[in-house]
Amino acid sequence: MLTILGFAMIATFLVLIMMKKMSPIAALVLIPALFCVFVGKGAHLGDYVIDGVVALAPTAAMLMFAIVYFGVMIDVGLFAPIVRGILRFCRADPMRIVVGTALLAAIVSLDGDGSTTFMITVSAMYPLYKRLGMSLVVMTGVAAMANGVMNTLPWGGPTARAATALKLDASDIFVPMIPALLVGLLGVVVLAYVLGLRERRRLGVLTLDDALVGEKTGATEPETETVLAGAGAGAGGGAGAASRPGRSTPAAGGSGAGSGTDAGEPHDEDDFQGLDPARPTLRPRLYWFNALLTVTLLTAMIMEWLPIPVLFLLGAALALSVNFPHVPDQKARIAAHADNVLNVSGMVFAAAVFTGVLQGTGMVDHMAEWLVGVVPESMGPHMALVTGVLSLPLTYFMSNDGFYFGVLPVLAEAGAAHGVSPLEMARASLVGQPLHMSSPLVPAVYVLVGMARVEFGDHTRFVVKWAALTCLLILGAGLLFGIV
């Protein structure tokens, strides 16, 4: 019964947010509370929620101060050289912009933290997508998949969890997986290219006046660059696009790829100005200090000198104090990022209710046992393949901790009985990470959709099929190379 209720709770949550019948925060709180009563454990709801909050409080604290820290770094222009390089590559071409999104997300993901990756990527790319009327779910989807592939780095989390759960060395798991992961990353770039071509066809002929505000310092008159793009052949998307600045000729039609664009939405064109080259918050004289501070912070994260929430707390305080020595300026910077801080931290604590009920009632354990039990005995010698396939739904519907510490040891034991090594099982367990990064249980995804002003349901509808395909591509490459 708990198995059925567990799957029913997750399905209800996903259906309601994808149909936009409830906001994610409301759904994360009310649906598990209702199912907790159905299970007959309503009296323990408070305990489950508190347990969930205690478990996710460090994550919420990390996100709060990470948003402030990287928000300040963006304000002062630390990432301007990287952004300018990507934007020079992108120009006004939708195809290049989408590919640039994938490349930027992959590069920034080297720090091992999804939240910082999404903050930097969205801050750099959002003005381009907004100005040119491109689909924002394409941006969030591509960024999430690129980060999901890179999330398998030993300091990213999943690999360390797999190594800990099966008592293995993280490098023994990760290094042989590099060829398969490179294939997955190449697949994301190819997908970005295809989606970019689709956006180019949908939008027609584009021009770029001041969309690339990050690289036009000192220009006396706007530079106009035209990208020749064939008009789309479908219906829709063209009328709303014609009214946007930066477009010389309205598109004749669209391909329908624009789910999540802002056409027809009341958002103001100038409600996101993260890359203004003349902004008063720039601190060019402190560039190398900020660069050294950031490198030190990331090194401390990787080396685990202090807990990550503590590192970001100290980093945010130091960055504010040095870059903005006057208290009113510090308050202004905190206020400027308060909206993102509140949205993300609120979502994390709401997710604590969901995970607390899922784990406290025992639903997640029963779901894992049922999934392991339905694997036929004849599949025993192929348990690595089974683990790779199961990692897609399991890491999406439960936390990485739940999967790697609760399910993977059980699967590994079953595999060992049929001669499958723990290393093969551990490598196969990493396959589902591109899909996991868009799970409603991952706090970083709320940073992504929140900053991009995309509905979580729209993001989910768009990204799930492509992320699952990326996962299967990694699994296929792993099997072809004999890694899993």
Coordinates of C-alpha atoms in Angstrom, one line a residue:
M1 CA 0.0 0.0 0.0
L2 CA 2.8 2.4 0.9
T3 CA 4.4 1.7 -2.5
I4 CA 1.2 2.6 -4.4
L5 CA 0.6 5.7 -2.2
G6 CA 4.3 6.8 -2.8
F7 CA 4.0 6.6 -6.5
A8 CA 0.5 8.2 -6.4
M9 CA 1.9 11.1 -4.3
I10 CA 4.7 11.8 -6.8
A11 CA 2.4 11.5 -9.8
T12 CA -0.2 13.8 -8.3
F13 CA 2.5 16.4 -7.6
L14 CA 3.9 16.3 -11.1
V15 CA 0.5 16.3 -12.8
L16 CA -0.7 19.3 -10.8
I17 CA 2.4 21.5 -11.4
M18 CA 2.6 20.5 -15.0
M19 CA -1.0 21.4 -15.6
K20 CA -0.4 24.6 -13.6
K21 CA -3.2 23.8 -11.2
M22 CA -0.9 24.6 -8.2
S23 CA 2.3 26.5 -7.6
P24 CA 5.3 24.3 -6.8
I25 CA 5.6 25.6 -3.3
A26 CA 1.9 24.9 -2.5
A27 CA 2.1 21.5 -4.1
L28 CA 5.3 20.5 -2.3
V29 CA 3.6 21.3 1.0
L30 CA -0.1 20.3 0.7
I31 CA 0.1 17.1 -1.4
P32 CA 2.5 15.3 1.0
A33 CA 0.6 16.5 4.0
L34 CA -2.6 15.1 2.5
F35 CA -1.0 11.7 1.7
C36 CA 0.5 11.6 5.1
V37 CA -3.1 11.6 6.5
F38 CA -4.1 9.0 3.9
V39 CA -1.3 6.7 5.2
G40 CA -2.7 7.1 8.7
K41 CA 0.4 8.9 10.1
G42 CA -1.0 12.4 10.2
A43 CA -0.1 12.7 13.9
H44 CA 3.5 12.4 12.9
L45 CA 3.4 15.0 10.2
G46 CA 5.2 17.6 12.3
D47 CA 8.0 15.2 13.1
Y48 CA 8.5 14.3 9.4
V49 CA 8.5 18.0 8.4
I50 CA 11.0 18.9 11.0
D51 CA 13.2 16.0 10.0
G52 CA 13.0 17.2 6.4
V53 CA 13.8 20.8 7.3
V54 CA 16.8 19.7 9.5
A55 CA 18.1 17.7 6.6
L56 CA 17.7 20.5 4.0
A57 CA 18.6 23.5 6.2
P58 CA 22.3 23.4 5.3
T59 CA 21.3 23.3 1.6
A60 CA 19.0 26.2 2.1
A61 CA 21.7 28.2 3.9
M62 CA 24.2 27.3 1.2
L63 CA 21.9 28.5 -1.5
M64 CA 21.0 31.7 0.3
F65 CA 24.6 32.9 0.7
A66 CA 25.7 31.4 -2.7
I67 CA 23.1 33.5 -4.4
V68 CA 24.3 36.6 -2.6
Y69 CA 28.0 35.8 -3.2
F70 CA 27.7 35.0 -6.9
G71 CA 25.2 37.8 -7.3
V72 CA 27.8 40.2 -6.0
M73 CA 30.4 38.7 -8.2
I74 CA 28.2 39.2 -11.2
D75 CA 27.4 42.7 -10.1
V76 CA 31.1 43.6 -9.9
G77 CA 31.9 42.1 -13.3
L78 CA 34.0 39.0 -12.3
F79 CA 32.6 36.8 -15.0
A80 CA 32.5 39.5 -17.7
P81 CA 35.5 38.1 -19.7
I82 CA 34.0 34.6 -19.9
V83 CA 30.6 36.0 -20.7
R84 CA 32.0 38.3 -23.4
G85 CA 33.8 35.3 -25.0
I86 CA 30.6 33.3 -25.1
L87 CA 28.5 36.2 -26.3
R88 CA 31.0 37.0 -29.1
F89 CA 30.6 33.4 -30.2
C90 CA 26.8 33.7 -30.0
R91 CA 26.3 37.0 -31.7
A92 CA 22.7 37.3 -32.8
D93 CA 22.3 33.7 -34.0
P94 CA 19.8 31.6 -32.1
M95 CA 21.7 28.5 -32.9
R96 CA 24.9 29.9 -31.5
I97 CA 23.1 31.2 -28.5
V98 CA 21.7 27.8 -27.6
V99 CA 25.1 26.1 -28.2
G100 CA 26.8 28.8 -26.2
T101 CA 24.4 28.1 -23.3
A102 CA 25.4 24.5 -23.3
L103 CA 29.1 25.4 -23.4
L104 CA 28.9 28.0 -20.7
A105 CA 26.9 25.7 -18.4
A106 CA 29.4 22.9 -18.9
I107 CA 32.4 25.1 -18.2
V108 CA 31.0 26.7 -15.1
S109 CA 29.8 23.3 -13.8
L110 CA 33.5 22.5 -13.2
D111 CA 32.9 24.0 -9.7
G112 CA 30.7 21.1 -8.9
D113 CA 27.7 23.2 -7.7
G114 CA 24.5 23.3 -9.8
S115 CA 23.2 26.5 -8.2
T116 CA 26.2 28.6 -9.1
T117 CA 26.2 27.2 -12.6
F118 CA 22.6 28.2 -13.1
M119 CA 23.1 31.7 -11.6
I120 CA 26.0 32.5 -13.9
T121 CA 24.5 30.9 -17.0
V122 CA 21.1 32.6 -16.6
S123 CA 22.6 35.9 -15.8
A124 CA 24.7 35.8 -18.9
M125 CA 22.2 34.3 -21.4
Y126 CA 18.8 35.6 -20.2
P127 CA 19.1 39.1 -21.8
L128 CA 19.8 37.5 -25.2
Y129 CA 16.9 35.0 -25.0
K130 CA 14.6 37.8 -23.8
R131 CA 15.7 40.4 -26.3
L132 CA 15.4 38.0 -29.3
G133 CA 12.2 36.3 -28.2
M134 CA 13.8 32.9 -27.9
S135 CA 12.3 30.0 -25.9
L136 CA 13.4 30.3 -22.3
V137 CA 12.7 26.6 -21.6
V138 CA 15.3 25.8 -24.3
M139 CA 17.8 27.8 -22.1
T140 CA 16.8 26.1 -18.9
G141 CA 16.6 22.6 -20.5
V142 CA 20.0 22.8 -22.1
A143 CA 21.7 24.3 -19.0
A144 CA 20.2 21.6 -16.8
M145 CA 21.3 18.7 -19.1
A146 CA 24.9 20.1 -19.4
N147 CA 25.1 20.5 -15.7
G148 CA 23.7 17.0 -15.1
V149 CA 26.4 15.4 -17.2
M150 CA 29.1 17.5 -15.4
N151 CA 27.5 16.8 -12.0
T152 CA 29.2 13.4 -12.1
L153 CA 32.6 15.0 -11.3
P154 CA 34.0 13.4 -8.1
W155 CA 33.4 16.6 -6.2
G156 CA 29.9 17.1 -7.6
G157 CA 28.1 14.7 -5.2
P158 CA 26.8 11.5 -6.9
T159 CA 30.2 9.9 -7.5
A160 CA 31.2 10.5 -3.9
R161 CA 27.9 9.1 -2.7
A162 CA 28.3 6.0 -4.8
A163 CA 31.9 5.5 -3.6
T164 CA 30.9 5.9 0.0
A165 CA 27.9 3.6 -0.3
L166 CA 29.9 0.8 -1.9
K167 CA 33.2 1.5 -0.2
L168 CA 35.1 2.3 -3.4
D169 CA 37.5 4.9 -4.5
A170 CA 35.8 7.8 -6.3
S171 CA 38.6 8.0 -9.0
D172 CA 38.1 4.3 -9.8
I173 CA 34.5 5.1 -10.6
F174 CA 34.8 8.3 -12.4
V175 CA 38.0 8.1 -14.6
P176 CA 36.8 5.0 -16.6
M177 CA 33.4 6.8 -17.1
I178 CA 35.0 9.8 -18.8
P179 CA 34.6 8.5 -22.4
A180 CA 30.9 7.8 -21.9
L181 CA 30.4 11.1 -20.2
L182 CA 32.1 13.0 -23.0
V183 CA 29.7 11.2 -25.4
G184 CA 26.9 12.5 -23.3
L185 CA 28.2 16.0 -23.2
L186 CA 28.7 15.9 -27.0
G187 CA 25.1 14.7 -27.2
V188 CA 23.9 17.8 -25.2
V189 CA 25.9 20.1 -27.6
V190 CA 24.4 18.4 -30.7
L191 CA 21.0 18.7 -29.2
A192 CA 21.6 22.3 -28.4
Y193 CA 22.6 22.7 -32.1
V194 CA 19.4 21.1 -33.3
L195 CA 17.2 23.1 -30.9
G196 CA 19.1 26.3 -31.9
L197 CA 18.4 25.6 -35.6
R198 CA 14.7 25.1 -34.7
E199 CA 14.7 28.4 -32.9
R200 CA 16.4 30.1 -35.9
R201 CA 13.7 28.7 -38.2
R202 CA 11.0 29.8 -35.8
L203 CA 12.3 33.4 -35.4
G204 CA 13.3 34.2 -39.0
V205 CA 15.7 37.1 -39.7
L206 CA 17.2 38.5 -36.5
T207 CA 19.2 41.6 -35.7
L208 CA 21.2 42.5 -32.6
D209 CA 21.3 46.1 -31.5
D210 CA 22.0 46.3 -27.8
A211 CA 21.2 42.7 -26.8
L212 CA 24.9 42.1 -26.4
V213 CA 25.2 44.9 -23.8
G214 CA 28.1 43.1 -22.1
E215 CA 30.6 43.6 -25.0
K216 CA 29.7 47.1 -26.4
T217 CA 31.6 49.4 -24.0
G218 CA 32.3 52.8 -25.4
A219 CA 30.2 52.4 -28.6
T220 CA 28.9 55.8 -29.9
E221 CA 26.1 54.3 -31.8
P222 CA 24.4 50.9 -31.8
E223 CA 26.0 48.2 -33.8
T224 CA 23.6 46.2 -35.9
E225 CA 24.3 42.7 -37.0
T226 CA 22.0 40.6 -39.1
V227 CA 21.8 36.9 -39.0
L228 CA 20.3 35.4 -42.1
A229 CA 17.8 32.7 -41.0
G230 CA 15.1 31.0 -42.9
A231 CA 11.6 31.8 -41.9
G232 CA 9.8 29.1 -40.1
A233 CA 7.1 27.1 -41.8
G234 CA 4.6 26.6 -39.0
A235 CA 2.0 28.7 -37.4
G236 CA 2.3 30.9 -34.3
G237 CA 5.2 32.6 -32.7
G238 CA 5.6 35.2 -35.4
A239 CA 3.1 37.8 -34.3
G240 CA 4.3 38.1 -30.8
A241 CA 7.9 38.2 -32.0
A242 CA 7.4 41.1 -34.4
S243 CA 7.0 43.6 -31.6
R244 CA 10.3 42.9 -29.9
P245 CA 13.3 45.2 -30.2
G246 CA 16.2 43.9 -32.1
R247 CA 14.2 42.3 -34.9
S248 CA 14.4 43.7 -38.4
T249 CA 11.8 41.5 -40.0
P250 CA 9.1 39.5 -38.2
A251 CA 9.2 35.8 -38.6
A252 CA 6.8 34.4 -41.0
G253 CA 5.9 31.6 -38.6
G254 CA 7.1 29.3 -35.9
S255 CA 7.8 25.7 -35.4
G256 CA 6.0 25.5 -32.1
A257 CA 9.2 25.2 -30.3
G258 CA 8.6 28.3 -28.3
S259 CA 7.0 26.9 -25.2
G260 CA 8.2 29.1 -22.4
T261 CA 8.9 32.2 -24.5
D262 CA 7.6 35.5 -23.3
A263 CA 5.6 36.3 -26.4
G264 CA 2.2 37.4 -25.2
E265 CA 3.4 37.7 -21.5
P266 CA 3.3 40.9 -19.6
H267 CA 6.9 40.9 -18.5
D268 CA 8.8 44.1 -19.2
E269 CA 11.7 43.9 -21.6
D270 CA 14.0 45.7 -19.1
D271 CA 13.1 43.8 -16.0
F272 CA 16.4 41.9 -16.1
Q273 CA 19.5 44.0 -16.5
G274 CA 22.3 41.8 -15.3
L275 CA 24.9 42.7 -17.9
D276 CA 24.8 46.5 -18.2
P277 CA 28.4 47.5 -18.9
A278 CA 27.9 50.9 -17.3
R279 CA 26.3 49.7 -14.1
P280 CA 27.7 51.5 -11.0
T281 CA 28.4 48.2 -9.2
L282 CA 31.4 47.3 -11.4
R283 CA 34.7 47.1 -9.5
P284 CA 37.5 46.7 -12.2
R285 CA 40.2 47.6 -9.7
L286 CA 39.2 44.7 -7.5
Y287 CA 38.9 42.2 -10.3
W288 CA 41.9 40.1 -9.3
F289 CA 40.9 40.2 -5.6
N290 CA 37.5 38.9 -6.5
A291 CA 39.0 36.3 -8.8
L292 CA 41.4 35.1 -6.1
L293 CA 38.6 35.0 -3.6
T294 CA 36.4 32.9 -5.9
V295 CA 39.2 30.5 -6.7
T296 CA 40.0 30.1 -3.0
L297 CA 36.4 29.5 -2.2
L298 CA 36.0 26.9 -4.9
T299 CA 39.2 25.2 -3.8
A300 CA 38.0 25.1 -0.3
M301 CA 34.8 23.5 -1.5
I302 CA 36.6 20.8 -3.4
M303 CA 39.1 20.2 -0.6
E304 CA 36.3 20.3 2.0
W305 CA 38.2 22.6 4.3
L306 CA 34.9 23.8 5.8
P307 CA 31.2 22.9 5.3
I308 CA 30.0 24.6 2.1
P309 CA 27.3 26.7 3.8
V310 CA 30.0 28.1 6.1
L311 CA 32.3 28.8 3.1
F312 CA 29.6 30.7 1.2
L313 CA 28.6 32.6 4.4
L314 CA 32.1 33.8 4.9
G315 CA 32.6 34.5 1.2
A316 CA 29.5 36.5 0.9
A317 CA 30.4 38.6 4.0
L318 CA 33.9 39.2 2.7
A319 CA 32.8 40.0 -0.8
L320 CA 30.2 42.5 0.4
S321 CA 32.6 44.2 2.8
V322 CA 35.5 44.6 0.4
N323 CA 33.5 45.5 -2.8
F324 CA 31.0 47.7 -1.0
P325 CA 32.5 49.1 2.2
H326 CA 29.6 51.5 2.8
V327 CA 26.7 49.9 4.7
P328 CA 24.0 51.5 2.5
D329 CA 25.6 49.9 -0.6
Q330 CA 25.8 46.5 1.1
K331 CA 22.1 46.7 2.0
A332 CA 21.3 47.7 -1.6
R333 CA 23.2 44.6 -3.0
I334 CA 21.4 42.3 -0.5
A335 CA 18.1 43.8 -1.4
A336 CA 18.8 43.4 -5.1
H337 CA 19.2 39.7 -4.7
A338 CA 16.5 39.2 -2.0
D339 CA 13.9 38.1 -4.5
N340 CA 15.9 35.1 -5.7
V341 CA 17.0 34.3 -2.1
L342 CA 13.4 34.2 -0.9
N343 CA 12.1 32.2 -3.8
V344 CA 14.8 29.6 -3.7
S345 CA 15.0 29.2 0.0
G346 CA 11.2 29.0 0.3
M347 CA 11.1 26.3 -2.4
V348 CA 13.8 24.3 -0.5
F349 CA 11.9 24.4 2.7
A350 CA 8.7 23.4 0.9
A351 CA 10.6 20.5 -0.6
A352 CA 11.6 19.5 2.9
V353 CA 8.0 18.7 3.6
F354 CA 7.8 16.5 0.5
T355 CA 11.1 14.6 1.3
G356 CA 10.3 14.4 5.0
V357 CA 6.9 12.7 4.4
L358 CA 8.3 10.5 1.6
Q359 CA 11.1 9.2 3.9
G360 CA 9.3 9.4 7.3
T361 CA 6.3 7.3 6.3
G362 CA 8.5 4.7 4.7
M363 CA 7.2 5.2 1.2
V364 CA 10.6 5.6 -0.4
D365 CA 11.8 2.3 1.1
H366 CA 8.8 0.4 -0.1
M367 CA 9.1 1.9 -3.5
A368 CA 12.8 0.9 -3.8
E369 CA 12.1 -2.6 -2.5
W370 CA 9.3 -3.0 -5.1
L371 CA 11.4 -1.8 -8.0
V372 CA 14.3 -4.1 -7.0
G373 CA 11.8 -7.0 -6.6
V374 CA 10.3 -6.7 -10.1
V375 CA 13.7 -7.2 -11.7
P376 CA 13.5 -10.8 -13.2
E377 CA 16.1 -13.3 -12.0
S378 CA 17.3 -13.8 -15.5
M379 CA 18.5 -10.2 -15.6
G380 CA 20.9 -10.9 -12.8
P381 CA 24.1 -11.1 -15.0
H382 CA 23.0 -7.7 -16.5
M383 CA 22.4 -5.9 -13.3
A384 CA 24.7 -3.0 -14.4
L385 CA 22.4 -2.4 -17.3
V386 CA 19.4 -2.7 -15.0
T387 CA 20.9 -0.2 -12.6
G388 CA 21.7 2.2 -15.3
V389 CA 18.0 2.1 -16.6
L390 CA 16.6 2.3 -13.0
S391 CA 18.8 5.3 -12.2
L392 CA 16.6 7.4 -14.5
P393 CA 13.3 7.1 -12.6
L394 CA 14.8 6.5 -9.2
T395 CA 17.1 9.5 -9.1
Y396 CA 14.3 11.6 -10.5
F397 CA 11.7 10.5 -7.9
M398 CA 14.0 10.4 -4.9
S399 CA 17.0 12.3 -3.6
N400 CA 20.5 11.2 -4.5
D401 CA 21.0 10.3 -0.9
G402 CA 18.0 8.0 -1.0
F403 CA 19.1 6.3 -4.2
Y404 CA 22.8 5.9 -3.5
F405 CA 22.6 5.0 0.2
G406 CA 19.2 3.2 0.1
V407 CA 18.8 1.5 -3.3
L408 CA 22.3 1.1 -4.8
P409 CA 23.6 -1.2 -2.1
V410 CA 20.7 -3.5 -2.6
L411 CA 21.2 -3.5 -6.4
A412 CA 25.0 -4.0 -5.9
E413 CA 24.4 -7.0 -3.6
A414 CA 22.1 -8.6 -6.2
G415 CA 24.6 -7.9 -8.9
A416 CA 27.5 -9.4 -6.8
A417 CA 25.5 -12.7 -6.6
H418 CA 25.7 -12.9 -10.4
G419 CA 29.3 -11.8 -10.7
V420 CA 28.8 -8.1 -11.5
S421 CA 31.5 -6.0 -9.8
P422 CA 30.6 -3.1 -7.5
L423 CA 32.6 -0.8 -9.8
E424 CA 30.4 -1.5 -12.7
M425 CA 27.3 -1.0 -10.6
A426 CA 28.6 2.3 -9.3
R427 CA 29.4 3.6 -12.8
A428 CA 26.0 2.6 -14.1
S429 CA 24.3 4.4 -11.2
L430 CA 25.7 7.7 -12.5
V431 CA 23.8 7.4 -15.8
G432 CA 20.6 9.2 -14.6
Q433 CA 22.2 12.4 -13.5
P434 CA 21.2 14.5 -16.5
L435 CA 17.6 13.8 -15.7
H436 CA 18.1 14.1 -11.9
M437 CA 19.1 17.7 -12.2
S438 CA 15.5 18.6 -13.3
S439 CA 13.9 16.6 -10.4
P440 CA 11.5 18.6 -8.2
L441 CA 13.6 17.3 -5.3
V442 CA 16.8 19.2 -6.5
P443 CA 17.0 22.7 -4.9
A444 CA 19.2 24.0 -7.7
V445 CA 16.5 23.6 -10.4
Y446 CA 14.4 26.2 -8.6
V447 CA 17.4 28.6 -8.9
L448 CA 17.3 27.9 -12.6
V449 CA 13.6 28.3 -13.3
G450 CA 13.3 31.1 -10.8
M451 CA 16.0 33.3 -12.3
A452 CA 14.8 32.4 -15.9
R453 CA 11.2 33.2 -15.0
V454 CA 10.1 29.8 -16.4
E455 CA 7.2 27.8 -14.9
F456 CA 8.6 24.6 -13.4
G457 CA 5.9 22.6 -15.2
D458 CA 6.9 24.1 -18.5
H459 CA 10.5 23.2 -17.8
T460 CA 9.6 19.6 -16.9
R461 CA 7.5 19.0 -20.0
F462 CA 10.3 20.2 -22.2
V463 CA 13.4 18.7 -20.6
V464 CA 12.3 15.2 -19.4
K465 CA 12.4 13.6 -22.9
W466 CA 15.7 15.1 -23.9
A467 CA 17.3 14.5 -20.5
A468 CA 16.2 10.8 -20.6
L469 CA 17.7 10.5 -24.2
T470 CA 21.0 12.0 -22.9
C471 CA 21.0 9.4 -20.1
L472 CA 20.4 6.5 -22.5
L473 CA 23.2 7.9 -24.7
I474 CA 25.6 7.8 -21.8
L475 CA 24.5 4.3 -20.9
G476 CA 24.8 3.1 -24.5
A477 CA 28.3 4.6 -24.7
G478 CA 29.2 2.9 -21.4
L479 CA 28.1 -0.5 -22.7
L480 CA 29.9 0.1 -26.1
F481 CA 33.2 0.9 -24.4
G482 CA 32.8 -1.9 -21.9
I483 CA 32.7 0.5 -18.9
V484 CA 29.5 -0.8 -17.4

